[in-house]
XYZ file of C-alpha atoms in Angstrom:
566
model
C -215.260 41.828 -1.405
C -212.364 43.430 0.412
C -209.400 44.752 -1.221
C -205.710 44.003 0.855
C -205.213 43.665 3.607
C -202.369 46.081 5.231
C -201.210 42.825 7.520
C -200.491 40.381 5.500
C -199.573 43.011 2.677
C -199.748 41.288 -1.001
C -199.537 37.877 0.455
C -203.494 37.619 -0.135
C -205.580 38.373 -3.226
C -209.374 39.683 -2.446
C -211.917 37.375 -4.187
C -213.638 40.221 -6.146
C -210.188 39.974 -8.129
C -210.217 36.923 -9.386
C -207.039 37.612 -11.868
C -204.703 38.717 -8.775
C -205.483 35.701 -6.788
C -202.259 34.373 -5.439
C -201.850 31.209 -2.846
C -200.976 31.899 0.287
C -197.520 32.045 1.295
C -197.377 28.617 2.682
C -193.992 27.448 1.510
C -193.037 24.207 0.341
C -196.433 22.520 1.480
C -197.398 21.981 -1.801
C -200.555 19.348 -2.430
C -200.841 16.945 -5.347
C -204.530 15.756 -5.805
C -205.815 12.426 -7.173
C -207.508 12.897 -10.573
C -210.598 12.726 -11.627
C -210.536 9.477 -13.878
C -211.071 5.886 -12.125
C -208.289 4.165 -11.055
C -205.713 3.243 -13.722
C -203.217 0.817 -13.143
C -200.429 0.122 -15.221
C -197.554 -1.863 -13.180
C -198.004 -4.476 -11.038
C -195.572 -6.957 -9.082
C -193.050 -4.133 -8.130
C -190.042 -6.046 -6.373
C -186.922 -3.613 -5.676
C -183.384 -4.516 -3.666
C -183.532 -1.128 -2.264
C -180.334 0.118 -3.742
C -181.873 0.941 -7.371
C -181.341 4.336 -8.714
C -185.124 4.188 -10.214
C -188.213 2.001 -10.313
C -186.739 1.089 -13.768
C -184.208 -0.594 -12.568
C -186.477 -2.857 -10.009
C -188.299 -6.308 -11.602
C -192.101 -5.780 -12.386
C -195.109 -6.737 -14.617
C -197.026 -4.463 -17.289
C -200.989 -5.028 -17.502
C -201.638 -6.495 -20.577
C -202.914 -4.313 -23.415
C -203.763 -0.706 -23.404
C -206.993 -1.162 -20.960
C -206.397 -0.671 -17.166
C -206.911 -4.134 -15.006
C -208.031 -4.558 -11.323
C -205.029 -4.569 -8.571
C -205.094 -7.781 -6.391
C -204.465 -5.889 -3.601
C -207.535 -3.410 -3.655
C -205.003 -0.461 -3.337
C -202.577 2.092 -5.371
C -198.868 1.822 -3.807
C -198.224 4.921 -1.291
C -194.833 6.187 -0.468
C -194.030 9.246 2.292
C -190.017 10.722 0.703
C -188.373 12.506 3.673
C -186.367 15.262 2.071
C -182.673 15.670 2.350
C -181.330 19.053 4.467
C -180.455 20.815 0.942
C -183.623 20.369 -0.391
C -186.343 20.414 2.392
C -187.175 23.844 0.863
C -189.894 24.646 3.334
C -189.579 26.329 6.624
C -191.724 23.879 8.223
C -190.473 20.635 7.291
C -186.713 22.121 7.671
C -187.907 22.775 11.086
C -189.646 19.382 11.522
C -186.016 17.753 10.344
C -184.228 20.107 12.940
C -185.911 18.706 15.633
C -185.804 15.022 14.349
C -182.300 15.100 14.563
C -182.025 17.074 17.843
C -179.163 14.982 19.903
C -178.531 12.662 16.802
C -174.875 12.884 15.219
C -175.146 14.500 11.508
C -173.093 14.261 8.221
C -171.506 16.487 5.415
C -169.261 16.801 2.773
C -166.407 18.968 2.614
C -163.998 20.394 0.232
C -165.698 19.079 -2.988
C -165.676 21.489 -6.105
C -169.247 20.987 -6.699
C -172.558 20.157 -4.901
C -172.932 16.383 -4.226
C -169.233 15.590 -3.783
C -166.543 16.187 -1.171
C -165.038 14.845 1.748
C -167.723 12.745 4.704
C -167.438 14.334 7.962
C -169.469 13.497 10.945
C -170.414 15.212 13.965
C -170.058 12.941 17.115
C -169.671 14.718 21.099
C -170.362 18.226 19.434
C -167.007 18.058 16.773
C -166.712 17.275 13.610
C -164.234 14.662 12.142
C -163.371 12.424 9.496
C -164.146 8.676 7.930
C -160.920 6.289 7.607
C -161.566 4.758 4.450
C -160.628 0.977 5.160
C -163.499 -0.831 3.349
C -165.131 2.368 2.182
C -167.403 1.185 -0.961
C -170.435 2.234 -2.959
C -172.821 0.912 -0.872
C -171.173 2.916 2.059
C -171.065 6.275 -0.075
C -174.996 5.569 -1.680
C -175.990 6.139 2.099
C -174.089 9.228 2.392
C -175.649 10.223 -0.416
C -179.071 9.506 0.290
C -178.853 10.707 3.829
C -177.937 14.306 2.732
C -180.571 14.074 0.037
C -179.135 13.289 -3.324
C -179.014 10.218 -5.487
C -176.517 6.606 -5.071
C -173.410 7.696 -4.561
C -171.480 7.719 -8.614
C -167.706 6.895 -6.293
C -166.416 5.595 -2.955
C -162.984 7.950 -2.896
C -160.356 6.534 -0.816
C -156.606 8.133 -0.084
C -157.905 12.060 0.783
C -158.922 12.794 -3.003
C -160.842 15.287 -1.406
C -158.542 17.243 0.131
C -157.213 16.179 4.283
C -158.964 17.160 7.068
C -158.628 18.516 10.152
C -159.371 17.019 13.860
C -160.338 13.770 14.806
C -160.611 10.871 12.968
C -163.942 9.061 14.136
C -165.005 6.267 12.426
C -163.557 3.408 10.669
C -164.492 0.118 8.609
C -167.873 0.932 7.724
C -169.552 -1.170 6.323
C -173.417 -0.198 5.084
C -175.537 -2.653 3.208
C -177.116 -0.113 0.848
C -180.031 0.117 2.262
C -179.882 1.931 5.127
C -181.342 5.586 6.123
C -178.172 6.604 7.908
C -174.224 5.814 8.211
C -175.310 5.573 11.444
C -177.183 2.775 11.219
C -174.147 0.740 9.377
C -171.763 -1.143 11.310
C -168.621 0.577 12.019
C -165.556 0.384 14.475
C -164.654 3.566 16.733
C -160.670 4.337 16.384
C -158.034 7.114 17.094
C -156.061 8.785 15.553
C -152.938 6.511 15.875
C -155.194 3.829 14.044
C -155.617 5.876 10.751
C -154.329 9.215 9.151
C -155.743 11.820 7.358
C -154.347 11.097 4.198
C -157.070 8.142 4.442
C -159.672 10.408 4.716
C -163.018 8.937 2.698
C -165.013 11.120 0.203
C -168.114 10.829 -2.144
C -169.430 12.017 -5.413
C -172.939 11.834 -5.251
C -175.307 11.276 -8.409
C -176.898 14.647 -9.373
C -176.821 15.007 -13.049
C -180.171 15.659 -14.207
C -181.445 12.115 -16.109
C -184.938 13.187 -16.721
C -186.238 9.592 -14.393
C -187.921 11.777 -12.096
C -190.510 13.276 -14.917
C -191.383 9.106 -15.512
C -192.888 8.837 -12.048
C -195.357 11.631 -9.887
C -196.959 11.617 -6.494
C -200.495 12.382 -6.420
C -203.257 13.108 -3.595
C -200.811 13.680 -1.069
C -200.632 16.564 2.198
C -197.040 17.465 0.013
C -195.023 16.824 -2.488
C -193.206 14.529 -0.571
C -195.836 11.669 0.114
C -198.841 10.332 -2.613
C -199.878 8.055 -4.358
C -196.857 6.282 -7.156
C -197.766 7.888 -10.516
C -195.910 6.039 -13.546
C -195.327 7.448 -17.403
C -195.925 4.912 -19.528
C -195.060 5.573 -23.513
C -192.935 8.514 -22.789
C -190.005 7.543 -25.048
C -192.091 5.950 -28.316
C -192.406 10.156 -29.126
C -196.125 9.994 -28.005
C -197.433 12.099 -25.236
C -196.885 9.590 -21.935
C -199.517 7.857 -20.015
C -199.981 8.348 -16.484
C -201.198 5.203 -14.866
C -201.009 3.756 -10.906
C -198.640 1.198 -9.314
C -200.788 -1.918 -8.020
C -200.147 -2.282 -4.298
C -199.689 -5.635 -3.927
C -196.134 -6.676 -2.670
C -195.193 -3.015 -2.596
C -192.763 -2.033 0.478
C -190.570 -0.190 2.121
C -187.548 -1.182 -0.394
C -189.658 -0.646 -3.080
C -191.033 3.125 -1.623
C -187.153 3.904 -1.070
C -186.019 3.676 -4.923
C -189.339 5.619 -5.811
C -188.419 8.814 -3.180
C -184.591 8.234 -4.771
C -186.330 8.610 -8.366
C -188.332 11.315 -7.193
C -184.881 13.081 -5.768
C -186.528 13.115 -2.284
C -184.434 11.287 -0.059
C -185.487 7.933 1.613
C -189.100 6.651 2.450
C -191.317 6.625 5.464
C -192.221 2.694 6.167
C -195.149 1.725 3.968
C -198.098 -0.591 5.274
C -200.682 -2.361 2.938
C -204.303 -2.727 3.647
C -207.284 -4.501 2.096
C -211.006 -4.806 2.817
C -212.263 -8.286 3.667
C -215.689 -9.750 4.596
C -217.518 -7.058 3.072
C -221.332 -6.745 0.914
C -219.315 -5.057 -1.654
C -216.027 -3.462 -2.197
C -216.739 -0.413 -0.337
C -216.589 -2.190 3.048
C -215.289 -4.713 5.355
C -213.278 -5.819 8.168
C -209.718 -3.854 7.404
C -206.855 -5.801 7.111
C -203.278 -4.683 7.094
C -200.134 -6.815 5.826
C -197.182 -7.054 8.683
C -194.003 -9.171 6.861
C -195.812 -11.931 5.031
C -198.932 -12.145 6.870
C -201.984 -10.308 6.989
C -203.885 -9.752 10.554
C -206.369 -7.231 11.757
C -206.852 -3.687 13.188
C -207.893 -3.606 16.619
C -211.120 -1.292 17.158
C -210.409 0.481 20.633
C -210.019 4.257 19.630
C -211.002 3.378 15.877
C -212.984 6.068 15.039
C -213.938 8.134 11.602
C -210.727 9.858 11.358
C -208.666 6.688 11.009
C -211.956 5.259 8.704
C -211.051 8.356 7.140
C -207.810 7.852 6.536
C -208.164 3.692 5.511
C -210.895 4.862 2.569
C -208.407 7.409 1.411
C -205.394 5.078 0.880
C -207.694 2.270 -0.378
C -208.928 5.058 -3.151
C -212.343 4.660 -2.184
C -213.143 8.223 -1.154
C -214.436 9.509 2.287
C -215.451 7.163 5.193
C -219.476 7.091 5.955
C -219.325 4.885 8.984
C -216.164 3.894 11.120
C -216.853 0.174 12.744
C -215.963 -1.244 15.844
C -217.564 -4.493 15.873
C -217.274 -6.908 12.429
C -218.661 -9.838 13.765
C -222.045 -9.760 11.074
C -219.633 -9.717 8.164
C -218.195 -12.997 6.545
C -215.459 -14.577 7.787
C -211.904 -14.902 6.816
C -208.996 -17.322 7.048
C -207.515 -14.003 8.808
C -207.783 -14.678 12.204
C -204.200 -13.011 14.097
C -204.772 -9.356 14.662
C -201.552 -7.157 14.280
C -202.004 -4.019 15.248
C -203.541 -1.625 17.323
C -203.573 2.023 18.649
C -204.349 3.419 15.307
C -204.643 7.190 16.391
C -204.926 9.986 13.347
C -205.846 13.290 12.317
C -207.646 12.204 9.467
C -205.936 13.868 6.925
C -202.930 11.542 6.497
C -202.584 9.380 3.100
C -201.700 5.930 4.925
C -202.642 4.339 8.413
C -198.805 4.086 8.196
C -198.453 7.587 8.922
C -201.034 7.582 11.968
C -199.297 6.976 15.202
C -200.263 3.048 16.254
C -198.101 0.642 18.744
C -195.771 -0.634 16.145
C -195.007 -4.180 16.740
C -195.996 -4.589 19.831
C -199.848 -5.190 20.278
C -202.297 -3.637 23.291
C -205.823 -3.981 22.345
C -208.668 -5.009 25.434
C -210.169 -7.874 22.628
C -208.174 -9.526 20.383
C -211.315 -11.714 18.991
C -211.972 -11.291 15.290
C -215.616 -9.732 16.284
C -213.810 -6.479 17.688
C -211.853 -5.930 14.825
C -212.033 -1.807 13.044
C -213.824 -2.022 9.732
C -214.987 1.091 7.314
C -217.857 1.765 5.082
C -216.366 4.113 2.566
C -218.081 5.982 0.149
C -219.884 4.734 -2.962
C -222.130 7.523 -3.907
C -224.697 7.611 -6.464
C -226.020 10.851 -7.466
C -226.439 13.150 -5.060
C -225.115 13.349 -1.676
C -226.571 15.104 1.252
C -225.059 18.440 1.644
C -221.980 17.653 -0.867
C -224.466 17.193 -4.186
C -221.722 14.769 -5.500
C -222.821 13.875 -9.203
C -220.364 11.786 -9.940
C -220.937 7.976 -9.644
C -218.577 6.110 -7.175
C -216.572 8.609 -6.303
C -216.703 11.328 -3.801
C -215.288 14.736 -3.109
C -212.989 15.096 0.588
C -212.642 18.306 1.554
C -209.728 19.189 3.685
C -208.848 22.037 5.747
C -204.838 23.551 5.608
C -204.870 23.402 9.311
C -200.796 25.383 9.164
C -202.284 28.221 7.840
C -205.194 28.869 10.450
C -202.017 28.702 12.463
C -200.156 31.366 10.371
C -202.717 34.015 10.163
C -204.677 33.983 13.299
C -204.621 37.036 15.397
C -207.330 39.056 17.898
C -208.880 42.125 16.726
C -211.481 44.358 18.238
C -213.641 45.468 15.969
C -216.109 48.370 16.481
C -219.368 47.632 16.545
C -220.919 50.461 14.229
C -218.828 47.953 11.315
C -220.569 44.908 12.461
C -224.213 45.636 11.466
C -224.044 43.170 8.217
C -222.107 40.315 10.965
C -224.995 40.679 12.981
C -227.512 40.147 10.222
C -225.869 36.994 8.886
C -225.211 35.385 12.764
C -222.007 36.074 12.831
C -221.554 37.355 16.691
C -221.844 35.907 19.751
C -225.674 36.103 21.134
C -224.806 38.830 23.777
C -224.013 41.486 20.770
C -227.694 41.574 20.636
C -227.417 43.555 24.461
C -224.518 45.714 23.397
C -225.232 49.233 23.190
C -225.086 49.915 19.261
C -223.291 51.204 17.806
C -220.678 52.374 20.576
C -218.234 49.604 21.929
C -216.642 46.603 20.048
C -216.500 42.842 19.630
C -213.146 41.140 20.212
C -212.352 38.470 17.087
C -210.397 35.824 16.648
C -209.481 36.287 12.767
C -208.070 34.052 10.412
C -207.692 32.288 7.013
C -208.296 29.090 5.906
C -207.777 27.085 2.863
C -210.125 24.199 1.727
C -208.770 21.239 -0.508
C -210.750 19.097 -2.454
C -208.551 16.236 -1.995
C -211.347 13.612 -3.127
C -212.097 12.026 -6.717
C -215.417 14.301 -7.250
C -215.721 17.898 -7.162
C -217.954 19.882 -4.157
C -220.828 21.219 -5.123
C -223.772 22.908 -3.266
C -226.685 20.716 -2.852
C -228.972 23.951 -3.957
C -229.278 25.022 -7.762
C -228.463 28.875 -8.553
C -232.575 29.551 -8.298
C -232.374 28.964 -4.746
C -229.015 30.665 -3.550
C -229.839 33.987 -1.051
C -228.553 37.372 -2.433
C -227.643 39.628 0.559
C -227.786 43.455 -0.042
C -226.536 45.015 3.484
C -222.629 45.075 2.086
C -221.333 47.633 0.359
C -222.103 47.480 -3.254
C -218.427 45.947 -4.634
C -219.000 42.715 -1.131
C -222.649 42.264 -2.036
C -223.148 38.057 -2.597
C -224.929 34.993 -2.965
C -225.148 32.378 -0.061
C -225.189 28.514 -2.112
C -225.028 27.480 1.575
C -226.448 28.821 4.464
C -223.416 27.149 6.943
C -220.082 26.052 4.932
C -218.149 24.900 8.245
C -218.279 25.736 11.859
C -215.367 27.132 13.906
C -215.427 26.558 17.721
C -213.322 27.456 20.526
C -213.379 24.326 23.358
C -211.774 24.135 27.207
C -209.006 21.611 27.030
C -211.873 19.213 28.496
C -213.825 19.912 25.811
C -216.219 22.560 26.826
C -217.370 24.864 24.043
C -217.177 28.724 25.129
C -217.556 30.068 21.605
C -218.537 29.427 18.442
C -218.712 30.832 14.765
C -219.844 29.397 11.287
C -218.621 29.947 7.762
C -221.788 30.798 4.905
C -220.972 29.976 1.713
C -220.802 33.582 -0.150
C -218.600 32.434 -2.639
C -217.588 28.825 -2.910
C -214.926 28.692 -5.599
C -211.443 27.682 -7.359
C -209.000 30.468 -5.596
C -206.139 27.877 -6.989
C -205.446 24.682 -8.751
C -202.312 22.088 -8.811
C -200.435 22.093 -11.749
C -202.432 20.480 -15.169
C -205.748 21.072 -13.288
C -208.051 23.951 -14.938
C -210.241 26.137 -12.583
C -214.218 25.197 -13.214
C -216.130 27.612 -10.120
C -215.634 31.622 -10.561
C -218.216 33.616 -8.366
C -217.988 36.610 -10.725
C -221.054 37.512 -12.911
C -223.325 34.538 -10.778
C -221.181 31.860 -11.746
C -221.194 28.506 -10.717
C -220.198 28.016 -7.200
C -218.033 24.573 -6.127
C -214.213 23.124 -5.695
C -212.860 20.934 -8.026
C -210.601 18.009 -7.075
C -207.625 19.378 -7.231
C -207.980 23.476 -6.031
C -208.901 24.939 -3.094
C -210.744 27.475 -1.986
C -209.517 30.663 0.072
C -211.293 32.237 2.612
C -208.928 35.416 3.845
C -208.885 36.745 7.153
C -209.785 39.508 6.055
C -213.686 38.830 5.169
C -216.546 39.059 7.021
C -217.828 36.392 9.518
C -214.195 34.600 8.622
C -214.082 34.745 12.400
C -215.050 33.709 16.312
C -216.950 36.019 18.470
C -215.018 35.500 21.654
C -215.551 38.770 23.505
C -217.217 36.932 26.313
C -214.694 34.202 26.485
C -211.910 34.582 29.918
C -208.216 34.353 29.248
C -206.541 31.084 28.964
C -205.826 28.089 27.083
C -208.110 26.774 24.524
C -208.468 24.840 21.777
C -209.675 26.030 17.661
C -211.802 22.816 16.799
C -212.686 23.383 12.701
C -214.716 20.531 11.869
């Protein structure tokens, strides 16, 4: 198609080279997919203290046998890791963190001969100072630890074994259960420096010695590497090649997401929140229900639309949402009566209504009455699909867009019109290019890439077979193509009221596996009038670079607006 583009330099591979293909530079963001397979669970019964190094060390049950068995719950246990500040890696989420912790005091170690070890100093009214160590323990230090990223802490140092500081003394007497996110979040006692000296200055050495526990345990299907569904290897020390199964959902929480992140060397967890379908014709719908402490209650329907369906079908493992409901009164009762929570808002491509904004605790829904309650009707697909031509049975592909890197390559470019005559042909310009006076003047394009994940549990495929795919000829002879698809997606530009001023569609001239997570093999290749698709797992790349990968808005006035991508 187009060879590289001098903006972006060798950040982007063309798609006529198939070989050079690189992923975009999008740091850290790294997806894991779910797999292809059914579900396969392995554990069950997970119970954790919160203060185990690894899952290991928690109580749980194996299925019986070698043969996967059905989880009570209806649901594979989810966890969200929030990275230390050494090893938040990406730009974005280091950025995310910076802002987090905008106005909040912060932690480090000093004066230690190696990473993961040194004297705790805190930052409190904009200076730094130093813990007393009265009652400074493990379970004290393993929040240190964990706060700044690593594993439990290995020693609680008392006496300045890491050296005296300098400047205040701030804290003293803490005294941390283990399971807490912060040392700011344990009890503590403010003091001076006449109360303690600097030769009782407290240290930590951190666990960091590679143990191999985090290759026993994965994420999968998740916007990162930081959040997915828990992955366990089971076999991996008889000398046979390890077996990757799920963790059944039932009972899992937030203690028992917190060892799993600590495994996984990611920090501490995001707050976990089961759901189940209940009420339902069959196991692909029903009344959602979502477990607060010990009880489970209902979802209140105001706002409940197909982006939080969406999101419910996705952590339940039941592939994309076909209907979002608002009103469950026609399906069978439960003994569930209470609802529990409401304001579910999302984006749709979280993995867990936990990480949707909602009210919390507090509840603020206009009816309460079982009848209103949000339900889903997820996908069970048989065959093909509509416009996806999913063959597999009872599972679907969900396609997802990398919305950061619209974001990260967008820019305005005014393109002459004597380059546009192929654009024109295939729709690609606003209608009033048809009154320009070709070929003299230009059109003024917004221009950008975009990235589409198959994060679902069947690859995308074109509903038409190869015999019926459109070969256009205006290109030049290396960009000539198919079209599998005569509109891909559509890209609009709206007024902050919604108004759309401009619009612009995507065909699909080559619908294919640019890249792949790790252990998942490429299947779609345009070249030689290959097969055209995404399977679960890759993504497909659509550079900025391409034709049509663009809005027309010449006719559109300066101002604010807003890039809807369906």
């Amino acid at each position: 198609m187009k060879g590289r583009s001098p903006k972006l330099g060798s950040r982007l591979a063309s798609k006529s080279q198939p070989k050079q293909k690189r992923r975009e530079d999008v740091g850290s963001k790294k997806r894991l997919f779910t797999e292809r397979q059914q579900l396969n669970y392995r554990l069950h019964s997970v119970s954790c203290t919160g203060t185990e190094v690894h899952l290991s060390m928690c109580s749980f049950e194996f299925y019986r046998g070698n043969t996967s068995a059905a989880c009570g719950a209806g649901m594979p246990a989810v966890v969200s890791c929030v990275p230390g500040p050494l090893f938040a890696t990406g730009n974005g989420h280091k950025k995310k963190q910076r802002q987090q912790q905008q106005g909040q005091p912060r932690i480090r170690l000093k004066g230690g001969a190696k990473v993961g070890e040194g004297r705790v100093e805190v930052l409190k009214s904009s200076e730094w100072g130093t813990i007393c160590d009265d009652r400074w323990n493990l379970l004290s230090a393993s929040v240190v630890c964990r706060e700044l990223g690593f594993g439990s802490a290995k020693e609680a140092l008392t006496g300045a074994r890491m050296g005296q500081g300098t400047g205040p003394i701030h804290i003293n007497e803490v005294q941390c259960l283990g399971t807490e996110k912060s040392l700011w979040s344990c009890p503590f006692k403010n003091i001076t420096q006449e109360d303690c000296k600097h030769t009782e200055d407290a240290a930590v050495r951190c666990n960091i010695p590679y143990m191999g526990y985090e290759n026993l345990i994965r994420l999968s299907g998740g916007r990162s590497r930081f959040e997915g569904r828990v992955e366990v290897a089971v076999g991996a020390g008889d000398g046979d090649q390890p077996r990757w199964g799920l963790v059944c959902g039932e009972g899992w929480g937030t203690l028992e997401a917190m060892v799993a992140c600590r495994q996984l060397g990611l920090g501490f967890a995001n707050h976990g929140l089961q759901i189940r379908l209940a009420g339902g014709r069959t196991t692909f719908e029903g009344r959602v229900e979502v477990k607060r402490g010990s009880k489970w209650g209902t979802v209140c329907s105001d706002g409940w639309t197909t982006k939080e369906a969406m999101v419910a079908c996705r952590q339940l493992g039941l592939g994309y949402s076909l209907h979002a409901v608002t009103e469950t009164w026609y399906w069978d009762a439960s003994n569930v009566t209470e609802m529990v929570l409401s304001g579910v808002k999302c984006a749709g491509h979280e993995m867990s209504l936990s990480h949707c904004q909602h009210h919390g605790t507090s509840l603020n829904c206009r009816n309460t009455g079982t009848r209103f309650a949000a339900g889903v009707i997820c996908s069970e697909s048989n065959g093909d699909c509509g416009q996806r031509g999913l063959r597999t049975t009872g599972s679907a592909s969900d396609l997802l867009l990398h919305a950061p890197l619209v974001q990260e390559t967008a820019y305005i470019e005014d393109r002459p019109l004597h380059m546009l005559y192929c654009a024109a042909e295939e729709n690609c310009l606003s209608s009033s290019a048809r009154l320009a006076n070709w070929p003299y003047g230009h059109r003024r394009l917004l221009r950008f890439s975009s990235q589409i994940h198959n994060n679902g549990r069947a690859d995308f495929r074109p509903k038409a077979g190869r015999h019926s795919w459109v070969w256009h000829e205006c290109h030049r002879s290396d960009a000539r193509h198919y079209h599998s698809m005569d509109i891909f997606t559509h890209y609009d530009i709206l007024t902050p009221n919604g108004t759309k001023v401009a619009e612009g569609h995507k065909a699909s001239f080559c619908l294919e596996d640019t890249e792949c997570e790790e252990d998942v093999a490429k299947r779609y290749e345009c070249a030689n009038f290959g097969e055209q698709g995404i399977t679960v797992g890759c993504w497909d790349l659509y550079r900025h670079d391409i034709d049509c990968q663009w809005i027309d808005i010449t006719d559109v006035k300066p101002g604010n607006y807003i890039l809807q991508i369906p």
